Coordinates of N, CA, C and O and ligand atoms in Angstrom, one line a residue:
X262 N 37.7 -138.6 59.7 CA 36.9 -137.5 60.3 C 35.6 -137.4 59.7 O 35.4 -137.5 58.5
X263 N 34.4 -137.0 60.6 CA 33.1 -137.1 60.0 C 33.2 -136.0 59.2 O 34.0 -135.2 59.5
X264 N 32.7 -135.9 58.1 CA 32.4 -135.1 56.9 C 30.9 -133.9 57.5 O 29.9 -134.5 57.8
X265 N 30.8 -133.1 57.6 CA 29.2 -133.1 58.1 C 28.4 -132.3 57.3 O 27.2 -132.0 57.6
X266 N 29.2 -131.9 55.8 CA 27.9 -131.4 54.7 C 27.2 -132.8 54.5 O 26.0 -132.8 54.3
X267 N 28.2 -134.2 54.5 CA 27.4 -135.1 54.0 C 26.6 -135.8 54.7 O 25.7 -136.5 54.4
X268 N 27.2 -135.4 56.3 CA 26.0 -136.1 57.3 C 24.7 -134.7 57.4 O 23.7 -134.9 58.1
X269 N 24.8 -133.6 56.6 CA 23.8 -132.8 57.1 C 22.7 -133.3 56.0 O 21.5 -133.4 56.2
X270 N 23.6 -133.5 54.6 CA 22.8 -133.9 54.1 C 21.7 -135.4 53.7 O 20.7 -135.5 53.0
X271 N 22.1 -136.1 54.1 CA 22.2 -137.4 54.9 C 21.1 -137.0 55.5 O 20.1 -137.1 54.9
X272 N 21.1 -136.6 56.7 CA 20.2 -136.0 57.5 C 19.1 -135.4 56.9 O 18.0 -135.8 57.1
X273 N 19.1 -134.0 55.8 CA 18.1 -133.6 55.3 C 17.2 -134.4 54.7 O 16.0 -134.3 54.6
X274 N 18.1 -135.3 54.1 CA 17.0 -136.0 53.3 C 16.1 -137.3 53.9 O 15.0 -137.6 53.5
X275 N 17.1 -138.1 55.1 CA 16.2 -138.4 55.9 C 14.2 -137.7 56.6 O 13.1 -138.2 56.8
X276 N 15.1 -136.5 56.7 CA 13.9 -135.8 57.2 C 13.0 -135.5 56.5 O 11.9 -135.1 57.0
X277 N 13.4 -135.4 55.0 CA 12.6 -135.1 54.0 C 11.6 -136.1 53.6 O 10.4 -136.1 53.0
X278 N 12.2 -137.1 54.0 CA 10.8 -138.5 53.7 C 9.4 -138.5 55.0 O 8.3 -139.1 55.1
X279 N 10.0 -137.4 55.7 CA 8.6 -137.7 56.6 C 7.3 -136.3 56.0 O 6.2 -135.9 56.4
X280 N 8.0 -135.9 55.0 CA 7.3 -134.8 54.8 C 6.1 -135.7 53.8 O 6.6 -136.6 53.1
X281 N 4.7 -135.6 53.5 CA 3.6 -136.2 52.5 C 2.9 -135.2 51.9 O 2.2 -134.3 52.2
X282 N 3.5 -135.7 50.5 CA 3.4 -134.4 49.5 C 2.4 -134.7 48.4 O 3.0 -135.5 47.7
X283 N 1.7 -134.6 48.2 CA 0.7 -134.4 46.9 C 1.4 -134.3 45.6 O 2.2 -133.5 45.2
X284 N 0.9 -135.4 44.8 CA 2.1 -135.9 43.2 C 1.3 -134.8 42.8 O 0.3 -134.4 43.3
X285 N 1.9 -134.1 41.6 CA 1.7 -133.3 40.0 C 2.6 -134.1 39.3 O 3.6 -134.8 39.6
X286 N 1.8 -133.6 38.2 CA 2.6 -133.7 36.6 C 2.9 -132.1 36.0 O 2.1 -131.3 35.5
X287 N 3.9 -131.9 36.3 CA 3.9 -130.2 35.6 C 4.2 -130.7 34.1 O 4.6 -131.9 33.9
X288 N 3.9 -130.0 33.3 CA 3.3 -129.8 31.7 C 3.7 -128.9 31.0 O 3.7 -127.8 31.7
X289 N 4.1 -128.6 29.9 CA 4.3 -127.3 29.1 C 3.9 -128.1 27.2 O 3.6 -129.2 26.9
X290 N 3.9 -127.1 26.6 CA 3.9 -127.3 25.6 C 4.7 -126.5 24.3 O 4.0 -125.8 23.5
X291 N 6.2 -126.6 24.0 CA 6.5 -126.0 23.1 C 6.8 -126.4 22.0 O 7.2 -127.6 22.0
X292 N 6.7 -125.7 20.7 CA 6.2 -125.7 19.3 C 5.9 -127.2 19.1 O 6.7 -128.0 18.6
X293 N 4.3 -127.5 19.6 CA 3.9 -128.5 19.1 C 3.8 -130.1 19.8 O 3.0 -131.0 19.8
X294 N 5.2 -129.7 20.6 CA 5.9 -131.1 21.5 C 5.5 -130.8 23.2 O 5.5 -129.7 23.7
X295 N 5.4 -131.5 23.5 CA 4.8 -131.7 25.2 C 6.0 -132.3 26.0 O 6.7 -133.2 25.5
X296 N 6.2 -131.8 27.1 CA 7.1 -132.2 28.2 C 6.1 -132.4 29.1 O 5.0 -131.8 29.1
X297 N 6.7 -133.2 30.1 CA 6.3 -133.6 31.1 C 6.7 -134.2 32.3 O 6.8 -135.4 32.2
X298 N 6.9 -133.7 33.5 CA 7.3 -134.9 34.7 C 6.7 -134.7 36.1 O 6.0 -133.8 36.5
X299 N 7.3 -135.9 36.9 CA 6.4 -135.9 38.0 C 6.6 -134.9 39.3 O 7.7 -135.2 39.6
X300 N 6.3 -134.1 40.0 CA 7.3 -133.3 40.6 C 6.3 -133.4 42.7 O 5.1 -133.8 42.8
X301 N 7.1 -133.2 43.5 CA 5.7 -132.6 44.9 C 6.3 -131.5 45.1 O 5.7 -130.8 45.8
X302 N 7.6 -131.0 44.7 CA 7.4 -129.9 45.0 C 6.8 -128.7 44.4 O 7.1 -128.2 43.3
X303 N 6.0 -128.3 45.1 CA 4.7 -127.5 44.5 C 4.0 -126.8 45.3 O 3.7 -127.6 46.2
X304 N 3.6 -125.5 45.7 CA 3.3 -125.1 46.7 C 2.4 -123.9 46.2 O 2.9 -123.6 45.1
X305 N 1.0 -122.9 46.6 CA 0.7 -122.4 46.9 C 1.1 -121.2 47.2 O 1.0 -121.1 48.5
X306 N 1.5 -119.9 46.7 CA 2.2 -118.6 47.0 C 1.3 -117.3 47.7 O 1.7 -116.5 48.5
X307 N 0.3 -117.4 47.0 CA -0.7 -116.3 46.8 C -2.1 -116.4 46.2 O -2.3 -117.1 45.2
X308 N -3.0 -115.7 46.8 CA -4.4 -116.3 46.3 C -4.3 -114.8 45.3 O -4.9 -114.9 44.3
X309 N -3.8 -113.8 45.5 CA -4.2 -112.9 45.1 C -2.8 -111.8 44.5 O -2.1 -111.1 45.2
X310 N -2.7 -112.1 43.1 CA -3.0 -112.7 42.1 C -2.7 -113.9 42.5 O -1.7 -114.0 43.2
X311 N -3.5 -115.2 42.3 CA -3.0 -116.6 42.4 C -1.7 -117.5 41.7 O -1.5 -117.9 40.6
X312 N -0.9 -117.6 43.0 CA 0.6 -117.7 42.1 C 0.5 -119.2 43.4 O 0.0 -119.5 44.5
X313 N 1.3 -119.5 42.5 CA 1.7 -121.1 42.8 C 3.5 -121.4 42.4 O 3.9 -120.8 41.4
X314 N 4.1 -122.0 43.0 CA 5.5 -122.4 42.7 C 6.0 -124.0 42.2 O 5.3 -124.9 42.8
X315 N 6.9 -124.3 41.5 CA 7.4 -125.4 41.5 C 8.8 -125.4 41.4 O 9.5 -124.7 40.7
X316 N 9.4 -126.6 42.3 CA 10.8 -126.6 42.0 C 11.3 -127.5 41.0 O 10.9 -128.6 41.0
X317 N 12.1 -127.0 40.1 CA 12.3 -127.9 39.1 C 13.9 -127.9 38.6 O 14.5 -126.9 38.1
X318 N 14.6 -129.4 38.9 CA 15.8 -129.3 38.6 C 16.3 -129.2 37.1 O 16.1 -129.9 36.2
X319 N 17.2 -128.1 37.2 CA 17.9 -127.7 35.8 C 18.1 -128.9 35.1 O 18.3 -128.5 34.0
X320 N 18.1 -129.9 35.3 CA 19.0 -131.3 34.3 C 17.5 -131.8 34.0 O 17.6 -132.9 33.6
X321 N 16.6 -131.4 34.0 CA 15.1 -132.0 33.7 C 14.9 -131.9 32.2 O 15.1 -130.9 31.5
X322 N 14.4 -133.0 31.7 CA 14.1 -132.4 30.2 C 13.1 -131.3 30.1 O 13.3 -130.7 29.0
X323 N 12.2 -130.8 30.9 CA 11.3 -130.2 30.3 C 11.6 -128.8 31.3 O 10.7 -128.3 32.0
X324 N 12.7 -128.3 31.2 CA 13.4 -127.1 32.2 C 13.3 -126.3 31.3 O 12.4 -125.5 31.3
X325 N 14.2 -126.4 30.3 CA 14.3 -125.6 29.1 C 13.4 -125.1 28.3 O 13.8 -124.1 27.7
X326 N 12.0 -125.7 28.0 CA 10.9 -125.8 27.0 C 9.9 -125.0 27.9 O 9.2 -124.2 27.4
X327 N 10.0 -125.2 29.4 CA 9.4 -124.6 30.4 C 9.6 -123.1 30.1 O 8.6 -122.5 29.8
X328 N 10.6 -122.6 30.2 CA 10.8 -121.5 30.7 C 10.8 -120.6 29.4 O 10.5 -119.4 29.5
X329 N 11.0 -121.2 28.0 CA 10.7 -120.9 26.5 C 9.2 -120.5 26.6 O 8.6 -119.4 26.6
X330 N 8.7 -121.8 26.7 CA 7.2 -121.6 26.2 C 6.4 -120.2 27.0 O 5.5 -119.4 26.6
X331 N 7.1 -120.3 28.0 CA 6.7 -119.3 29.2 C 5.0 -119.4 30.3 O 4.5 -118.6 31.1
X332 N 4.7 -120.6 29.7 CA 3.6 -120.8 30.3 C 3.6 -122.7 30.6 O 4.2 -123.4 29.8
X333 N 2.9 -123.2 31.6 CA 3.0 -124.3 32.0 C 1.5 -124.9 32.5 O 0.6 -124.1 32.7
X334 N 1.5 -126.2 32.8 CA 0.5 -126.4 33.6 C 0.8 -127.2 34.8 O 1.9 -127.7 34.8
X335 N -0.1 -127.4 36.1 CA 0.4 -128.5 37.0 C -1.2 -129.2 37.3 O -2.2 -128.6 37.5
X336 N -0.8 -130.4 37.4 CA -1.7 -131.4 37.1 C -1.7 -132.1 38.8 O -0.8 -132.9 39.2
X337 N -2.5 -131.7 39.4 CA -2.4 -132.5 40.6 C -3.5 -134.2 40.6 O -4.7 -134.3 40.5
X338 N -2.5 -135.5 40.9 CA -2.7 -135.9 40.4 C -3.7 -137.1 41.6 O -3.3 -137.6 42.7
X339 N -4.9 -137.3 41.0 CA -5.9 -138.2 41.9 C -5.3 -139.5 41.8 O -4.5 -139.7 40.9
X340 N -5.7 -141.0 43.1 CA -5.3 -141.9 43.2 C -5.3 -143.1 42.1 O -4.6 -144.2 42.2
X341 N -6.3 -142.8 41.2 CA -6.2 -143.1 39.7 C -5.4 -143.2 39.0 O -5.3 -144.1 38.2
X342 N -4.3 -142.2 39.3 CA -2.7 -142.2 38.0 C -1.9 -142.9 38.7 O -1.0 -143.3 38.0
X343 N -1.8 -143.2 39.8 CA -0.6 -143.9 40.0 C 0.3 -144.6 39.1 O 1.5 -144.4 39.4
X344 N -0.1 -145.4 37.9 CA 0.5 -145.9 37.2 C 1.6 -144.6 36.0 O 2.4 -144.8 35.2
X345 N 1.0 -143.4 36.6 CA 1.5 -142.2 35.6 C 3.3 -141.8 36.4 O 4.3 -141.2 36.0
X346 N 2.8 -142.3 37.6 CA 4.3 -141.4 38.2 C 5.9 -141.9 37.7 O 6.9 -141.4 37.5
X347 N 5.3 -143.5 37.7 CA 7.1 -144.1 37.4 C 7.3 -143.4 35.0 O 8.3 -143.2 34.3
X348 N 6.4 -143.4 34.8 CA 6.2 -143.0 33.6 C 6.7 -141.3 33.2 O 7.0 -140.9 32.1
X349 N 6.6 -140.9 34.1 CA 6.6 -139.4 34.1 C 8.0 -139.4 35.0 O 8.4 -138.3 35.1
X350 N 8.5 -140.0 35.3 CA 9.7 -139.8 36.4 C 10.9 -140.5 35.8 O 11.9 -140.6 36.5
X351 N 10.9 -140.9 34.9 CA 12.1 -141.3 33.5 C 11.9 -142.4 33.3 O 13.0 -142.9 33.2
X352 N 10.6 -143.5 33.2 CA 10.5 -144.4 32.6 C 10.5 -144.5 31.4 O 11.0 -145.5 30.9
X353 N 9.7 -143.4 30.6 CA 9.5 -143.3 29.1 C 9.8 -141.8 29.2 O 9.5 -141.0 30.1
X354 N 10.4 -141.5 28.4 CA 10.9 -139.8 27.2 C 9.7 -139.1 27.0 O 8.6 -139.6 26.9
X355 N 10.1 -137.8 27.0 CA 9.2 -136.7 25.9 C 7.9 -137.1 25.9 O 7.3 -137.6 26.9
X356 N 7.3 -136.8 24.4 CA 5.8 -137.0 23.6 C 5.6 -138.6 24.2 O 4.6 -138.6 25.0
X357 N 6.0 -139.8 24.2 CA 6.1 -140.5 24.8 C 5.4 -140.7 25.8 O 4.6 -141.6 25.7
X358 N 5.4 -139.9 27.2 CA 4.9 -139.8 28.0 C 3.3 -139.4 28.3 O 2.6 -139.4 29.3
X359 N 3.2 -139.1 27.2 CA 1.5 -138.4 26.9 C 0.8 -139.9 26.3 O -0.2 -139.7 25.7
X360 N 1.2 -140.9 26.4 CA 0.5 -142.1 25.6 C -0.4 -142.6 26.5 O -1.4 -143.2 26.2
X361 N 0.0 -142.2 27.9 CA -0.8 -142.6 29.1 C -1.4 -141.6 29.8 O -0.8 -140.5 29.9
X362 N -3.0 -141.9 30.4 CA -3.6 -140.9 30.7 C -4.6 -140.2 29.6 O -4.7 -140.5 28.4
X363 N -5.4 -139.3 30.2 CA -6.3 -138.5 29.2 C -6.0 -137.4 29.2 O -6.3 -136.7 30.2
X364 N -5.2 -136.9 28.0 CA -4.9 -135.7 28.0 C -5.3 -134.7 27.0 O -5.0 -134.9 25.8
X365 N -6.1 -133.1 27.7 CA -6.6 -132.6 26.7 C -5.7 -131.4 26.7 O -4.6 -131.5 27.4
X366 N -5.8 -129.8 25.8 CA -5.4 -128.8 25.6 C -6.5 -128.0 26.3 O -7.7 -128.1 26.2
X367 N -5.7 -127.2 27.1 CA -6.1 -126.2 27.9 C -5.4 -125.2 28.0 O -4.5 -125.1 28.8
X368 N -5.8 -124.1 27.1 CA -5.2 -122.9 27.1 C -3.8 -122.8 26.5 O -2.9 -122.0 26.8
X369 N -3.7 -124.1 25.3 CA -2.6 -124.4 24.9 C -1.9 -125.4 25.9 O -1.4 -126.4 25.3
X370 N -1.8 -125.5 27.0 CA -1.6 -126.8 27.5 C -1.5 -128.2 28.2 O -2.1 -128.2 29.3
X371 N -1.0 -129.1 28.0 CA -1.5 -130.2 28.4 C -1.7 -130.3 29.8 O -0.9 -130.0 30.7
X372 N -3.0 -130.7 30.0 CA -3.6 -130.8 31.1 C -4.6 -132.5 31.2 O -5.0 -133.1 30.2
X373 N -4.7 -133.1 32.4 CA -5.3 -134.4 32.2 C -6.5 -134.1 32.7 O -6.9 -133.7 33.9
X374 N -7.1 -134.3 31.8 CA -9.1 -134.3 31.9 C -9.5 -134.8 33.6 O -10.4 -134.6 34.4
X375 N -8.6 -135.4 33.6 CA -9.3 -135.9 35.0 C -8.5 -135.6 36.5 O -8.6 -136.1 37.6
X376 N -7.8 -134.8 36.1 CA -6.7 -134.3 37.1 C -7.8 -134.2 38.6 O -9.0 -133.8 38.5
X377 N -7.2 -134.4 39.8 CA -7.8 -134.2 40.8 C -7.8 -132.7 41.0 O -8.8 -132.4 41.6
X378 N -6.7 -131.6 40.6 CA -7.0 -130.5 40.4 C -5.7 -130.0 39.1 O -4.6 -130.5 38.9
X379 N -6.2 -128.8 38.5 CA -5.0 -128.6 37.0 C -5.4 -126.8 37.1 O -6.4 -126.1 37.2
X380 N -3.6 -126.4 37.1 CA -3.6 -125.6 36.9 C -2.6 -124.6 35.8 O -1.4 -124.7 35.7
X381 N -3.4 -123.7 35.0 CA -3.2 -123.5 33.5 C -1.9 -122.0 34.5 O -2.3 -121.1 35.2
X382 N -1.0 -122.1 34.1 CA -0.3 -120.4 34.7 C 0.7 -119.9 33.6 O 1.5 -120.8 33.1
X383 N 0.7 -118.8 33.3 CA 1.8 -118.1 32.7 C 3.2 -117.8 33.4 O 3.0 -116.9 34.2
X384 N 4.3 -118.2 33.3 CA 5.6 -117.9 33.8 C 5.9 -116.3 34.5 O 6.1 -115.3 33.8
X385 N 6.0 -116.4 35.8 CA 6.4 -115.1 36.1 C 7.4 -114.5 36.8 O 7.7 -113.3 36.9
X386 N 8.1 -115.7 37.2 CA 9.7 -115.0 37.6 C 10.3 -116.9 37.9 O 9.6 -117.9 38.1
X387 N 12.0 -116.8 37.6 CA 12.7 -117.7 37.8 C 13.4 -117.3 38.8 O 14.1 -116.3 38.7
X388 N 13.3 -118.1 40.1 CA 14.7 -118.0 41.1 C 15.6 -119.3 41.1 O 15.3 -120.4 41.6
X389 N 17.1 -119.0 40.4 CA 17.7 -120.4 40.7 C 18.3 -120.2 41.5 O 18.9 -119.3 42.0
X390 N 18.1 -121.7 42.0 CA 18.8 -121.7 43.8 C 19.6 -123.6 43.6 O 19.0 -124.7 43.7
X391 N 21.2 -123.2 43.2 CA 21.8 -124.2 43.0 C 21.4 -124.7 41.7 O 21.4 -124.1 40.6
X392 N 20.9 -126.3 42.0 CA 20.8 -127.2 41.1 C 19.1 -127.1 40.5 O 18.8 -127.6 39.5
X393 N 18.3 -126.4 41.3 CA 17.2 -125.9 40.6 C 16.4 -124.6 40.3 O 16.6 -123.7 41.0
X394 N 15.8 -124.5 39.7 CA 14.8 -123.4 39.6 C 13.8 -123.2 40.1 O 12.9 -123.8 39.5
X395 N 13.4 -122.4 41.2 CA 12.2 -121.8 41.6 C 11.2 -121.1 40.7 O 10.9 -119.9 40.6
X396 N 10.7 -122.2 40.1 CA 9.3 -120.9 38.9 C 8.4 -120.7 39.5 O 7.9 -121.6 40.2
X397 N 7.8 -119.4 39.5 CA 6.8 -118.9 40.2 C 5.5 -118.5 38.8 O 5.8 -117.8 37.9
X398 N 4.5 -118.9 38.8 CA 3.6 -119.2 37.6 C 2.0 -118.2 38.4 O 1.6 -118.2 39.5
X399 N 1.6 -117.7 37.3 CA 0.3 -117.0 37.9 C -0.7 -118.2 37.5 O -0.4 -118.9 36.6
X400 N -1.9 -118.3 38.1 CA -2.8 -119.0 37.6 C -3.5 -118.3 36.8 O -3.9 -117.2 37.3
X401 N -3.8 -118.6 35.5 CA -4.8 -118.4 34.8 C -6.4 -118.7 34.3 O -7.4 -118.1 33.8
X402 N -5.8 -120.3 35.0 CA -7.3 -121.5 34.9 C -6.8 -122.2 36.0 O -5.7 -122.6 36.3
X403 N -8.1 -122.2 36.8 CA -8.0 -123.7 37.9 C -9.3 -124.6 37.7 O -10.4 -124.2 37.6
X404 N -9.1 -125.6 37.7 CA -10.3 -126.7 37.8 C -9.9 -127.8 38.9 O -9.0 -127.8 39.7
X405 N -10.9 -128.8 38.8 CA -11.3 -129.7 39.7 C -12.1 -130.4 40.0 O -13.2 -130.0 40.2
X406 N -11.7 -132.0 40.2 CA -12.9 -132.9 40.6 C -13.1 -133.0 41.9 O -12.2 -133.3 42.7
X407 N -14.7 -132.7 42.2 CA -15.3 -132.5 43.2 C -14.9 -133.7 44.4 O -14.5 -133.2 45.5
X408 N -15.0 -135.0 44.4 CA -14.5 -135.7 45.6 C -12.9 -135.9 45.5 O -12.1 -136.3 44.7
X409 N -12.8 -135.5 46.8 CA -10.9 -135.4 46.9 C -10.4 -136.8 47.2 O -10.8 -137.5 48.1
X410 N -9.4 -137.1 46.4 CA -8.8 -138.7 46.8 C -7.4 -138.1 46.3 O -7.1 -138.3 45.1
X411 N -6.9 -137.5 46.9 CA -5.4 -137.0 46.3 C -4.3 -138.5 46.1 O -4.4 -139.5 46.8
X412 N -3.0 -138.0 44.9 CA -2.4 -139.2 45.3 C -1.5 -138.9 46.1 O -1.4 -137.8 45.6
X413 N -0.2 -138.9 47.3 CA 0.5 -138.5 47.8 C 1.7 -139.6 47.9 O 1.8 -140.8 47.6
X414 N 2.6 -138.7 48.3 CA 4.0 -139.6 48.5 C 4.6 -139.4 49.9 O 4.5 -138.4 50.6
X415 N 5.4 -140.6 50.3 CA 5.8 -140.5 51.6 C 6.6 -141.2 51.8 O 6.2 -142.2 51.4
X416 N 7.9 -141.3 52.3 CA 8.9 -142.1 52.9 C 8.9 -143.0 51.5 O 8.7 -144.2 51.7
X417 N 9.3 -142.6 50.2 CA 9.4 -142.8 48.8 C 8.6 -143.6 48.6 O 8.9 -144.4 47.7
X418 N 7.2 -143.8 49.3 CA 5.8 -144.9 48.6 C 4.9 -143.6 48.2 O 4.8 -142.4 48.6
X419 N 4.1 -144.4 47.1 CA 2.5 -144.0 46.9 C 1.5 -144.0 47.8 O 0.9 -145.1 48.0
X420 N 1.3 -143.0 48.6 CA 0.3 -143.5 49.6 C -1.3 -142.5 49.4 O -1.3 -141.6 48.6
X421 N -2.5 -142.8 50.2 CA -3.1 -142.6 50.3 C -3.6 -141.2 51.5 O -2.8 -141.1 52.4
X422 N -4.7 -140.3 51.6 CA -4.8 -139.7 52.7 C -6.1 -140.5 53.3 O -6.8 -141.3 52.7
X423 N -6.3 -140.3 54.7 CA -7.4 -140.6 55.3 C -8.1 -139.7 56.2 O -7.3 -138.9 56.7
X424 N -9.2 -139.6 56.6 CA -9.5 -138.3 57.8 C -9.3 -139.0 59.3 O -10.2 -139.6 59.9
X425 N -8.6 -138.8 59.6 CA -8.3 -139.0 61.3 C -9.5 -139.5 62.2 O -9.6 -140.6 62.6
X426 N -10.3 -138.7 62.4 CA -11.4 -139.2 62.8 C -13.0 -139.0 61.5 O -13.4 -138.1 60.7
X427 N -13.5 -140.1 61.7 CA -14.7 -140.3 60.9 C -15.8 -139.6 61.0 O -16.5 -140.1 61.8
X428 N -16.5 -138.6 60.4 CA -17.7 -138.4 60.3 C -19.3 -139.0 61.1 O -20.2 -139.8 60.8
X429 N -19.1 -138.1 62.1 CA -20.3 -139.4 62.9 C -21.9 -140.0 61.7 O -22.8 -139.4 61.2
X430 N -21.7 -141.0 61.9 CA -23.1 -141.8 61.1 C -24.2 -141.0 61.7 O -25.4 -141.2 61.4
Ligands
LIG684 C1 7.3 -138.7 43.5 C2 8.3 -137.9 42.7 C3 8.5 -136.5 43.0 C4 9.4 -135.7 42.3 N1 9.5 -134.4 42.5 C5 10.3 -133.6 41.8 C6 10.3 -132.2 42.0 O1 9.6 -131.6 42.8 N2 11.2 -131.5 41.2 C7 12.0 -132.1 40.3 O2 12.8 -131.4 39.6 N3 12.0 -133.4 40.1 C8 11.2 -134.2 40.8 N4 11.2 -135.5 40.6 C9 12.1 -136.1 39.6 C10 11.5 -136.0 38.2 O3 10.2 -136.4 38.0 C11 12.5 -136.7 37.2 O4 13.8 -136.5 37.6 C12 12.3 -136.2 35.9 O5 11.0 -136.5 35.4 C13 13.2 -137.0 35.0 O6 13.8 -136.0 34.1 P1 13.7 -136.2 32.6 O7 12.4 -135.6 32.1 O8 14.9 -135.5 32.1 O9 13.7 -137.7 32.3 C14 10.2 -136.3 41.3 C15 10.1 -137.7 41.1 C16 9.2 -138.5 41.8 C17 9.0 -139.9 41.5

């Protein structure tokens, strides 16, 4: 007999590859040591106070250090890092992971100098839902490089965005 949590899920996650998400590196820094991994889920809450969310599964190394430190960063990541995602996504561990890339201190935490956009937030509420945590973070610091070349993911590749139609000459 068909099973149909596992064809729903089956299904969700089919459907979840058509979704194209913009890579981060979320970031923390506690006593000293740096976490880090690749995450898209990431989303925009509120401009005012400016809150932003990330989902992050409990079994993550840097779940725990996250929610300690009580403050984090997210590093949204330009077409440049690509080489950063399989590194950040359990190729290499911990402090490890900071060997690649340029990374400076901002506001206490690691942030990449050249992030297509980085955002510095203090921890402001945990919703766990199952196997992850919903952190909801205020922004404290936003920056940004001015020409947008985001990196994005899609149907599990690295891909690129383009503008649909071209700018007339
Ligand atoms: C493109 C991409 C997007 C990801 N998005 C998320 C995410 O939004 N939330 C999450 O918890 N894990 C996400 N992951 C998985 C984590 O990066 C990975 O499980 C984590 O870094 C490994 O955990 P570790 O630090 O314990 O090695 C994503 C991985 C990739 C490659």
């Amino acid at each position: 007999m068909n099973n149909p949590t596992a064809n729903a899920q089956a299904q969700f996650r089919s459907a979840m590859r058509r979704f194209t998400s913009t890579i981060c590196l979320i970031t923390t820094e506690l006593d000293g040591v740096r976490h880090g991994m690749a995450a898209t889920a990431v989303q925009s809450v509120t401009a005012d106070p400016p809150t932003i969310l990330v989902c992050i599964n409990q079994s993550a190394s840097i779940s725990q250090p996250l929610k300690q430190a009580g403050h984090f960063a997210v590093n949204m990541l330009h077409l440049s890092h690509a080489p950063l995602v399989p590194l950040f996504s359990g190729k290499l561990k911990g402090e490890e992971r900071f060997q690649h890339g340029n990374w400076i201190s901002l506001d206490g935490m690691p942030v990449l100098a050249d992030a297509q956009a980085a955002f510095v937030c203090s921890l402001k509420d945990v919703v766990h839902v199952e196997t992850h945590d919903v952190v909801l973070g205020e922004v404290c610091e936003a920056r940004f490089l001015e020409a947008i070349a985001p990196l994005l993911y899609e149907d599990g590749k690295l891909v690129r965005s383009s503008a649909l139609i071209e700018a007339a000459a």
